[in-house]
Coordinates of C-alpha atoms and ligand atoms in Angstrom, one line a residue:
X689 CA 120.0 7.7 4.9
X690 CA 118.3 5.7 1.7
X691 CA 115.1 4.4 1.3
X692 CA 113.2 1.1 1.2
X693 CA 112.1 0.5 -1.8
X694 CA 110.9 -2.9 -1.7
X695 CA 107.3 -1.9 -1.6
X696 CA 107.9 -0.7 -4.8
X697 CA 110.3 -2.5 -6.2
X698 CA 112.9 -5.4 -5.4
X699 CA 115.0 -4.7 -8.1
X700 CA 115.3 -1.2 -6.6
X701 CA 118.2 -0.9 -3.8
X702 CA 119.9 1.6 -2.9
X703 CA 124.2 1.2 -2.6
X704 CA 126.5 2.8 -0.6
X705 CA 129.1 3.9 -3.0
X706 CA 132.4 6.5 -1.3
X707 CA 130.2 9.2 0.6
X708 CA 126.5 8.4 -0.4
X709 CA 124.1 6.2 -1.8
X710 CA 124.0 5.5 -5.2
X711 CA 120.6 4.0 -7.1
X712 CA 121.3 -0.3 -8.5
X713 CA 117.9 -1.2 -10.8
X714 CA 119.0 -5.5 -10.6
X715 CA 122.4 -5.1 -10.5
X716 CA 123.2 -2.2 -12.9
X717 CA 124.0 1.9 -11.7
X718 CA 121.0 3.8 -13.0
X719 CA 123.6 7.1 -13.4
X720 CA 125.4 5.2 -15.7
X721 CA 122.3 4.2 -18.0
X722 CA 121.0 7.4 -17.8
X723 CA 124.8 9.1 -18.7
X724 CA 125.7 6.3 -21.7
X725 CA 122.0 6.7 -23.2
X726 CA 120.7 10.1 -22.4
X727 CA 117.4 10.2 -21.1
X728 CA 114.8 10.9 -20.9
X729 CA 115.3 7.4 -20.5
X730 CA 113.0 4.5 -19.6
X731 CA 115.0 1.3 -17.6
X732 CA 113.1 -1.8 -16.8
X733 CA 113.7 -5.0 -14.7
X734 CA 113.4 -8.6 -16.8
X735 CA 113.6 -9.9 -12.9
X736 CA 110.9 -7.3 -11.7
X737 CA 108.3 -8.4 -14.6
X738 CA 109.2 -12.1 -14.9
X739 CA 109.3 -12.6 -11.1
X740 CA 105.2 -10.9 -11.0
X741 CA 104.1 -13.1 -14.0
X742 CA 104.8 -15.9 -12.0
X743 CA 102.9 -15.0 -8.8
X744 CA 99.3 -15.3 -11.2
X745 CA 101.2 -18.3 -12.7
X746 CA 101.6 -20.1 -9.0
X747 CA 98.7 -18.9 -7.7
X748 CA 96.8 -20.8 -10.4
X749 CA 99.0 -23.5 -10.9
X750 CA 96.2 -26.2 -9.9
X751 CA 94.0 -25.2 -12.3
X752 CA 93.7 -24.9 -16.1
X753 CA 94.4 -21.3 -16.7
X754 CA 95.6 -19.0 -19.7
X755 CA 97.4 -15.6 -18.6
X756 CA 97.0 -12.6 -20.7
X757 CA 99.4 -9.7 -20.6
X758 CA 97.4 -6.7 -21.2
X759 CA 99.2 -5.3 -24.1
X760 CA 97.6 -1.9 -23.6
X761 CA 100.2 -1.6 -20.3
X762 CA 103.6 -1.2 -22.1
X763 CA 103.3 -2.3 -25.5
X764 CA 107.4 -2.9 -26.6
X765 CA 107.7 -6.2 -29.2
X766 CA 110.4 -7.1 -26.8
X767 CA 108.3 -7.1 -23.4
X768 CA 105.9 -8.9 -25.2
X769 CA 108.6 -11.6 -26.7
X770 CA 109.9 -11.7 -23.5
X771 CA 106.3 -12.4 -21.6
X772 CA 105.4 -15.1 -24.4
X773 CA 109.2 -16.8 -23.7
X774 CA 107.8 -16.9 -20.1
X775 CA 104.5 -18.4 -21.0
X776 CA 102.2 -15.8 -21.3
X777 CA 99.2 -14.9 -23.5
X778 CA 97.8 -11.7 -24.5
X779 CA 94.9 -9.1 -24.1
X780 CA 94.5 -6.7 -27.9
X781 CA 92.6 -4.0 -27.8
X782 CA 93.2 -2.7 -31.8
X783 CA 95.1 -4.6 -34.7
X784 CA 97.7 -2.2 -33.8
X785 CA 98.4 -4.0 -30.7
X786 CA 97.8 -7.7 -32.2
X787 CA 100.5 -7.5 -34.7
X788 CA 102.7 -6.4 -32.3
X789 CA 101.9 -9.6 -30.7
X790 CA 102.5 -11.4 -33.5
X791 CA 105.4 -9.6 -34.3
X792 CA 106.6 -10.7 -31.3
X793 CA 106.2 -14.3 -32.0
X794 CA 103.2 -15.2 -30.9
X795 CA 100.0 -16.8 -32.8
X796 CA 97.1 -14.9 -32.7
X797 CA 95.2 -18.4 -31.1
X798 CA 96.7 -16.8 -28.3
X799 CA 95.3 -13.5 -28.2
X800 CA 92.4 -12.7 -27.1
X801 CA 90.6 -9.5 -28.9
X802 CA 89.2 -7.1 -26.2
X803 CA 87.4 -3.4 -26.5
X804 CA 84.1 -1.6 -27.4
X805 CA 84.5 -0.5 -30.6
X806 CA 86.5 -3.0 -33.4
X807 CA 86.6 -1.8 -36.8
X808 CA 85.3 -4.8 -39.1
X809 CA 88.5 -4.5 -40.9
X810 CA 89.8 -5.2 -37.6
X811 CA 87.4 -7.4 -37.1
X812 CA 88.3 -9.2 -41.0
X813 CA 92.4 -9.0 -39.4
X814 CA 92.0 -11.3 -36.2
X815 CA 89.8 -13.9 -37.9
X816 CA 92.2 -14.4 -40.6
X817 CA 94.6 -14.2 -37.5
X818 CA 93.2 -16.5 -36.2
X819 CA 92.3 -15.2 -32.9
X820 CA 91.4 -17.2 -29.9
X821 CA 88.8 -15.3 -28.8
X822 CA 86.3 -12.1 -29.1
X823 CA 85.1 -10.2 -26.0
X824 CA 81.7 -8.6 -27.2
X825 CA 80.5 -6.2 -25.8
X826 CA 77.2 -5.6 -27.1
X827 CA 74.3 -7.0 -29.3
X828 CA 75.6 -4.5 -32.2
X829 CA 79.1 -5.9 -32.3
X830 CA 78.3 -9.7 -31.9
X831 CA 75.7 -9.2 -35.4
X832 CA 78.2 -7.3 -37.4
X833 CA 80.4 -9.6 -36.0
X834 CA 78.0 -13.0 -37.4
X835 CA 77.5 -11.0 -40.4
X836 CA 81.9 -10.9 -40.7
X837 CA 82.3 -14.7 -39.7
X838 CA 79.6 -15.8 -42.5
X839 CA 81.2 -13.6 -45.2
X840 CA 84.3 -15.1 -44.6
X841 CA 83.3 -18.2 -43.9
X842 CA 84.9 -19.0 -40.7
X843 CA 83.2 -19.8 -37.3
X844 CA 84.2 -16.4 -34.7
X845 CA 84.8 -17.5 -31.5
X846 CA 83.3 -15.7 -28.6
X847 CA 82.6 -14.3 -25.4
X848 CA 80.4 -11.8 -23.8
X849 CA 82.2 -9.0 -21.3
X850 CA 79.1 -8.3 -18.7
X851 CA 78.7 -5.5 -16.6
X852 CA 78.0 -6.9 -13.3
X853 CA 77.6 -2.8 -11.8
X854 CA 81.0 -3.1 -9.5
X855 CA 81.9 -0.3 -8.2
X856 CA 85.9 -1.3 -8.4
X857 CA 86.6 1.5 -5.9
X858 CA 89.6 3.2 -7.7
X859 CA 89.6 6.0 -10.2
X860 CA 86.8 7.2 -12.0
X861 CA 88.7 7.1 -15.5
X862 CA 89.3 3.6 -14.6
X863 CA 86.6 2.0 -13.4
X864 CA 84.7 -0.1 -15.9
X865 CA 82.4 -2.3 -13.6
X866 CA 79.4 -0.1 -13.6
X867 CA 76.4 0.3 -16.5
X868 CA 76.8 3.9 -16.5
X869 CA 80.4 3.6 -18.1
X870 CA 80.7 2.1 -21.6
X871 CA 81.9 -1.7 -20.9
X872 CA 80.1 -5.1 -21.5
X873 CA 76.6 -5.9 -21.2
X874 CA 74.2 -6.0 -18.8
X875 CA 74.7 -9.8 -17.3
X876 CA 70.7 -10.7 -17.7
X877 CA 71.2 -9.1 -20.9
X878 CA 74.0 -11.3 -22.1
X879 CA 72.1 -14.3 -20.9
X880 CA 69.6 -13.3 -23.7
X881 CA 72.5 -13.1 -26.0
X882 CA 73.8 -15.8 -25.6
X883 CA 71.0 -18.3 -26.4
X884 CA 70.7 -15.6 -29.9
X885 CA 74.8 -16.7 -30.3
X886 CA 74.0 -20.1 -29.4
X887 CA 71.7 -20.5 -32.3
X888 CA 73.9 -18.7 -35.5
X889 CA 76.5 -21.0 -37.3
X890 CA 79.7 -19.1 -37.7
X891 CA 79.7 -18.6 -33.6
X892 CA 81.5 -20.4 -31.2
X893 CA 81.1 -19.0 -27.7
X894 CA 84.1 -20.1 -25.9
X895 CA 83.3 -18.3 -22.4
X896 CA 81.9 -15.1 -20.4
X897 CA 84.5 -11.7 -19.9
X898 CA 84.2 -9.2 -17.0
X899 CA 87.0 -6.6 -16.5
X900 CA 85.7 -3.7 -13.2
X901 CA 88.7 -1.8 -13.7
X902 CA 92.2 -1.3 -13.1
X903 CA 94.4 0.0 -9.9
X904 CA 91.7 -1.7 -7.7
X905 CA 93.4 -2.0 -4.0
X906 CA 91.1 -3.5 -1.9
X907 CA 89.6 -7.2 -3.6
X908 CA 86.0 -7.6 -2.0
X909 CA 85.0 -6.0 -5.3
X910 CA 86.4 -8.4 -7.4
X911 CA 85.9 -11.1 -5.7
X912 CA 82.5 -10.7 -6.1
X913 CA 82.6 -10.4 -9.7
X914 CA 83.7 -13.5 -10.0
X915 CA 80.9 -14.7 -7.5
X916 CA 78.6 -13.1 -10.8
X917 CA 80.5 -14.6 -13.6
X918 CA 80.4 -17.4 -12.1
X919 CA 76.6 -17.5 -11.0
X920 CA 76.1 -16.7 -14.9
X921 CA 78.7 -19.5 -16.5
X922 CA 76.0 -22.0 -14.4
X923 CA 72.5 -20.8 -15.8
X924 CA 73.6 -21.1 -19.3
X925 CA 74.7 -24.5 -18.7
X926 CA 71.9 -25.3 -16.8
X927 CA 70.4 -24.2 -20.5
X928 CA 72.7 -25.9 -22.5
X929 CA 75.5 -23.9 -23.1
X930 CA 79.2 -25.4 -23.3
X931 CA 81.3 -22.7 -21.5
X932 CA 85.3 -23.4 -21.8
X933 CA 86.8 -20.3 -20.4
X934 CA 86.0 -17.4 -17.0
X935 CA 87.4 -14.5 -17.7
X936 CA 88.0 -12.0 -15.0
X937 CA 89.7 -9.0 -17.0
X938 CA 93.1 -7.1 -15.4
X939 CA 95.3 -7.9 -12.5
X940 CA 95.4 -6.4 -9.1
X941 CA 96.9 -2.4 -8.6
X942 CA 100.0 -2.0 -7.6
X943 CA 102.0 0.9 -5.3
X944 CA 103.0 3.7 -6.1
X945 CA 103.9 5.0 -2.0
X946 CA 107.5 5.1 -0.9
X947 CA 106.4 3.9 2.9
X948 CA 104.2 0.5 0.8
X949 CA 100.8 1.9 2.2
X950 CA 98.8 1.2 -0.6
X951 CA 100.8 -2.4 -0.9
X952 CA 98.2 -5.2 -1.7
X953 CA 98.2 -7.4 1.3
X954 CA 99.1 -11.0 1.2
X955 CA 96.0 -12.2 3.0
X956 CA 93.5 -10.1 -0.2
X957 CA 96.0 -11.9 -3.0
X958 CA 95.7 -15.1 -1.6
X959 CA 91.7 -14.4 -0.8
X960 CA 91.5 -13.9 -5.0
X961 CA 93.3 -16.8 -6.2
X962 CA 91.5 -18.4 -3.6
X963 CA 88.5 -17.2 -4.5
X964 CA 88.8 -18.3 -8.3
X965 CA 90.1 -21.4 -7.7
X966 CA 86.8 -22.6 -5.0
X967 CA 84.1 -21.1 -7.7
X968 CA 85.5 -22.0 -10.5
X969 CA 84.4 -25.5 -11.6
X970 CA 88.2 -27.1 -12.6
X971 CA 86.4 -28.1 -16.3
X972 CA 86.6 -24.5 -16.7
X973 CA 89.4 -22.5 -17.7
X974 CA 90.7 -19.5 -15.3
X975 CA 91.3 -16.6 -17.6
X976 CA 93.0 -13.5 -16.8
X977 CA 94.4 -10.3 -17.7
X978 CA 97.2 -8.8 -15.5
X979 CA 99.6 -5.8 -17.1
X980 CA 100.2 -3.5 -14.7
X981 CA 101.1 -5.7 -11.7
X982 CA 103.7 -7.5 -14.2
X983 CA 105.2 -4.0 -15.9
X984 CA 104.4 -1.3 -13.4
X985 CA 107.1 -1.2 -10.6
X986 CA 109.4 -3.6 -13.0
X987 CA 110.3 0.8 -14.9
X988 CA 111.8 3.5 -14.3
X989 CA 112.1 7.0 -15.7
X990 CA 114.7 8.4 -16.3
X991 CA 115.2 11.8 -16.2
X992 CA 118.2 14.7 -16.3
X993 CA 117.0 18.4 -13.3
X994 CA 117.6 21.4 -16.1
X995 CA 116.8 24.2 -13.7
X996 CA 116.1 24.8 -10.3
X997 CA 113.6 27.6 -9.7
X998 CA 112.2 29.7 -6.7
X999 CA 109.3 31.3 -7.3
X1000 CA 107.0 32.6 -3.7
X1001 CA 106.9 29.5 -1.3
X1002 CA 107.5 27.2 -4.1
X1003 CA 110.8 25.2 -5.4
X1004 CA 110.7 23.0 -8.7
X1005 CA 112.8 21.0 -10.5
X1006 CA 112.6 21.7 -14.3
X1007 CA 113.7 17.8 -16.0
X1008 CA 113.9 17.1 -19.9
X1009 CA 110.7 14.5 -18.9
X1010 CA 107.3 15.9 -20.1
X1011 CA 103.9 15.0 -19.6
X1012 CA 104.4 13.3 -23.2
X1013 CA 106.6 10.6 -21.3
X1014 CA 104.3 10.8 -18.3
X1015 CA 100.6 12.0 -18.6
X1016 CA 99.1 9.9 -15.5
X1017 CA 99.6 13.0 -13.0
X1018 CA 98.1 15.1 -15.4
X1019 CA 95.0 13.2 -16.6
X1020 CA 95.1 10.9 -13.2
X1021 CA 96.5 13.2 -10.6
X1022 CA 99.0 9.7 -9.9
X1023 CA 101.1 10.1 -7.6
X1024 CA 104.6 8.9 -9.0
X1025 CA 107.9 8.5 -6.2
X1026 CA 110.7 10.9 -7.3
X1027 CA 114.2 10.0 -6.0
X1028 CA 117.6 10.6 -6.4
X1029 CA 120.0 8.5 -8.6
X1030 CA 122.8 9.7 -5.9
X1031 CA 121.7 11.1 -3.0
X1032 CA 122.8 13.8 -1.0
X1033 CA 121.0 14.5 2.2
X1034 CA 122.3 17.8 3.0
X1035 CA 120.7 19.8 0.2
X1036 CA 117.3 18.4 0.4
X1037 CA 114.2 20.3 -0.7
X1038 CA 110.5 20.3 -1.3
X1039 CA 110.2 20.1 -4.7
X1040 CA 107.2 20.2 -8.0
X1041 CA 108.5 18.2 -10.0
X1042 CA 108.6 20.0 -13.8
X1043 CA 109.1 19.1 -17.4
X1044 CA 109.5 21.3 -19.8
X1045 CA 105.8 21.3 -22.1
X1046 CA 103.6 24.4 -21.9
X1047 CA 101.3 23.2 -19.6
X1048 CA 100.5 23.5 -15.6
X1049 CA 99.0 20.4 -16.6
X1050 CA 102.7 19.4 -17.2
X1051 CA 103.5 18.2 -13.8
X1052 CA 105.5 14.3 -13.0
X1053 CA 105.4 14.6 -9.1
X1054 CA 104.6 17.2 -6.9
X1055 CA 106.0 17.7 -3.3
X1056 CA 108.7 15.4 -3.1
X1057 CA 112.1 15.7 -0.3
X1058 CA 115.1 15.8 -2.8
X1059 CA 118.6 16.4 -2.2
X1060 CA 119.2 17.8 -6.6
X1061 CA 121.4 20.0 -8.1
X1062 CA 120.6 21.0 -11.7
X1063 CA 122.0 18.4 -14.1
X1064 CA 121.4 15.9 -12.0
X1065 CA 118.9 12.7 -12.0
X1066 CA 115.8 12.0 -10.8
X1067 CA 114.2 8.6 -11.4
X1068 CA 110.4 8.6 -11.3
X1069 CA 109.0 5.1 -10.0
X1070 CA 106.5 2.8 -11.3
X1071 CA 107.0 4.1 -14.8
X1072 CA 106.6 0.7 -16.2
X1073 CA 102.7 0.3 -16.7
X1074 CA 100.9 3.0 -19.0
X1075 CA 103.8 5.4 -19.1
X1076 CA 105.0 4.7 -22.5
X1077 CA 102.5 3.4 -23.9
X1078 CA 100.3 6.4 -23.4
X1079 CA 103.2 8.9 -24.1
X1080 CA 103.2 11.1 -27.3
X1081 CA 104.8 13.7 -29.6
X1082 CA 103.1 16.6 -27.8
X1083 CA 105.0 19.9 -27.8
X1084 CA 107.1 17.7 -31.4
X1085 CA 108.5 15.8 -28.1
X1086 CA 111.2 13.0 -29.2
X1087 CA 109.6 10.1 -27.9
X1088 CA 112.4 8.5 -25.3
X1089 CA 114.1 5.7 -25.6
X1090 CA 113.8 2.3 -23.6
X1091 CA 116.7 0.1 -21.6
X1092 CA 115.7 -3.5 -21.0
X1093 CA 117.9 -4.6 -17.9
X1094 CA 118.7 -8.1 -17.1
X1095 CA 120.9 -9.0 -13.9
X1096 CA 124.1 -6.5 -14.7
X1097 CA 123.4 -6.5 -18.7
X1098 CA 121.3 -3.8 -20.6
X1099 CA 119.6 -3.8 -23.9
X1100 CA 118.1 -0.4 -25.9
X1101 CA 115.0 -2.1 -26.4
X1102 CA 113.8 1.3 -28.3
X1103 CA 115.6 3.8 -30.3
X1104 CA 115.5 7.1 -29.4
X1105 CA 113.3 9.0 -31.7
X1106 CA 114.9 11.0 -34.4
X1107 CA 113.5 14.0 -35.3
X1108 CA 113.2 12.6 -39.0
X1109 CA 111.1 9.9 -38.1
X1110 CA 109.0 11.7 -35.8
X1111 CA 108.4 13.9 -38.9
X1112 CA 108.3 10.6 -41.9
X1113 CA 104.2 11.0 -42.5
X1114 CA 103.6 14.6 -42.5
X1115 CA 104.0 16.0 -46.6
X1116 CA 104.7 19.3 -47.7
Ligands
LLP732 N1 92.0 -5.9 -19.3 C1 90.9 -5.6 -19.7 C2 89.7 -5.5 -20.7 C3 91.7 -3.5 -20.0 O1 91.4 -2.8 -20.2 C4 92.7 -3.5 -19.0 C5 92.8 -2.2 -18.5 C6 93.2 -4.4 -18.3 C7 93.0 -6.1 -18.7 C8 94.5 -4.6 -17.8 O2 94.0 -4.2 -16.0 P1 95.5 -3.7 -15.1 O3 95.6 -5.3 -14.6 O4 96.4 -3.1 -16.2 O5 95.1 -3.3 -14.1 N2 96.0 4.4 -18.3 C9 95.1 3.6 -17.3 C10 94.6 2.7 -16.6 C11 94.0 2.1 -18.1 C12 93.3 1.0 -17.7 C13 92.5 0.2 -19.0 N3 92.1 -0.6 -18.8 C14 96.7 3.9 -16.1 O6 97.3 4.3 -16.1 O7 96.1 4.2 -14.6

């Protein structure tokens, strides 16, 4: 027996070998990578990333557009470099992310700077590096940027992020488009702020931005947001303000389930692109900032089973990855799939997969049927997005290594952290 994983990633396939089935990512046996580089190990598929980016590129090809990969999702500079080579620009939310992008070979001009709390130093750094656009989230920030741009003798390129009060129907922690969320500016207020900004010599209005949340599986809130943004653009144009681009925020959600029951249909994807192409006038560029849908299912986290333990009616697989490597299950109750690298049918049992961290929240997957023995490896799926980038040194655990696979070759794109690196900035 093996699973059909095509919903999650067409690059993950079981191949029959000897008596059992062995898991491949592109054309590489994952067991070999786990043995060669050790675990926990993040492995990414170059082909998956390229294919997912091209879905957006093709969907918008008939209209002037920009695809701004959201760096927070997975910020390894090798991936950024790869995405840049493939035509992506970047959405950054801190000076650190902007510096990563610059390091990866892109220019500040190819970046948009998002986030509610940019500091003076960050705004100065962005302007000095000719940032493409700064997405403004409040009148205070707008005034502050104006002051900074004036003192630097620069004209700051801006877009105001509107909060359309639309429920994205996603996890409350990653829903951003309601008035009770800290993000954006109420549309009516934004209209007034545009009029104010228009009069400032050191501000240059470029567009309107809107991002209502992440892991959105029902596209209707996205379609509604598109309508509201276009409506505001028309009002602004009527008042004499030129709008060069409309930025619709992050991408569509991905499937985390083995059976694909949470997969967004091809028709829904189609309606998303159709809405953008229908409503946005040709002379205005469409910008989007997808992340999860580009790298999420292009990554797996490999981990080794250390101990199997029975307790009451619970079976635990205690592995060498933990919540510090993959926080999503603890933080959002996210359901990542866990599968064997080599399938042994007769050992099947239902496990909670937990790490060694001293917290009950240290679970990576619960209630998963696996045929495993101690020292076997398993893969946690959908680990390309918001996994390494959310990782930490909690419990003084070293950060994992990362490997990028391209067909039958693998290259290390982050070495496993050493103890010396972990304590390097501490003073005795
Ligand atoms: N643009 C902005 C302004 C954002 O805040 C985000 C994500 C994106 C774009 C990218 O959205 P995507 O295409 O990935 O859905 N850590 C959470 C997700 C946090 C989302 C933060 N903002 C998780 O693991 O589910």
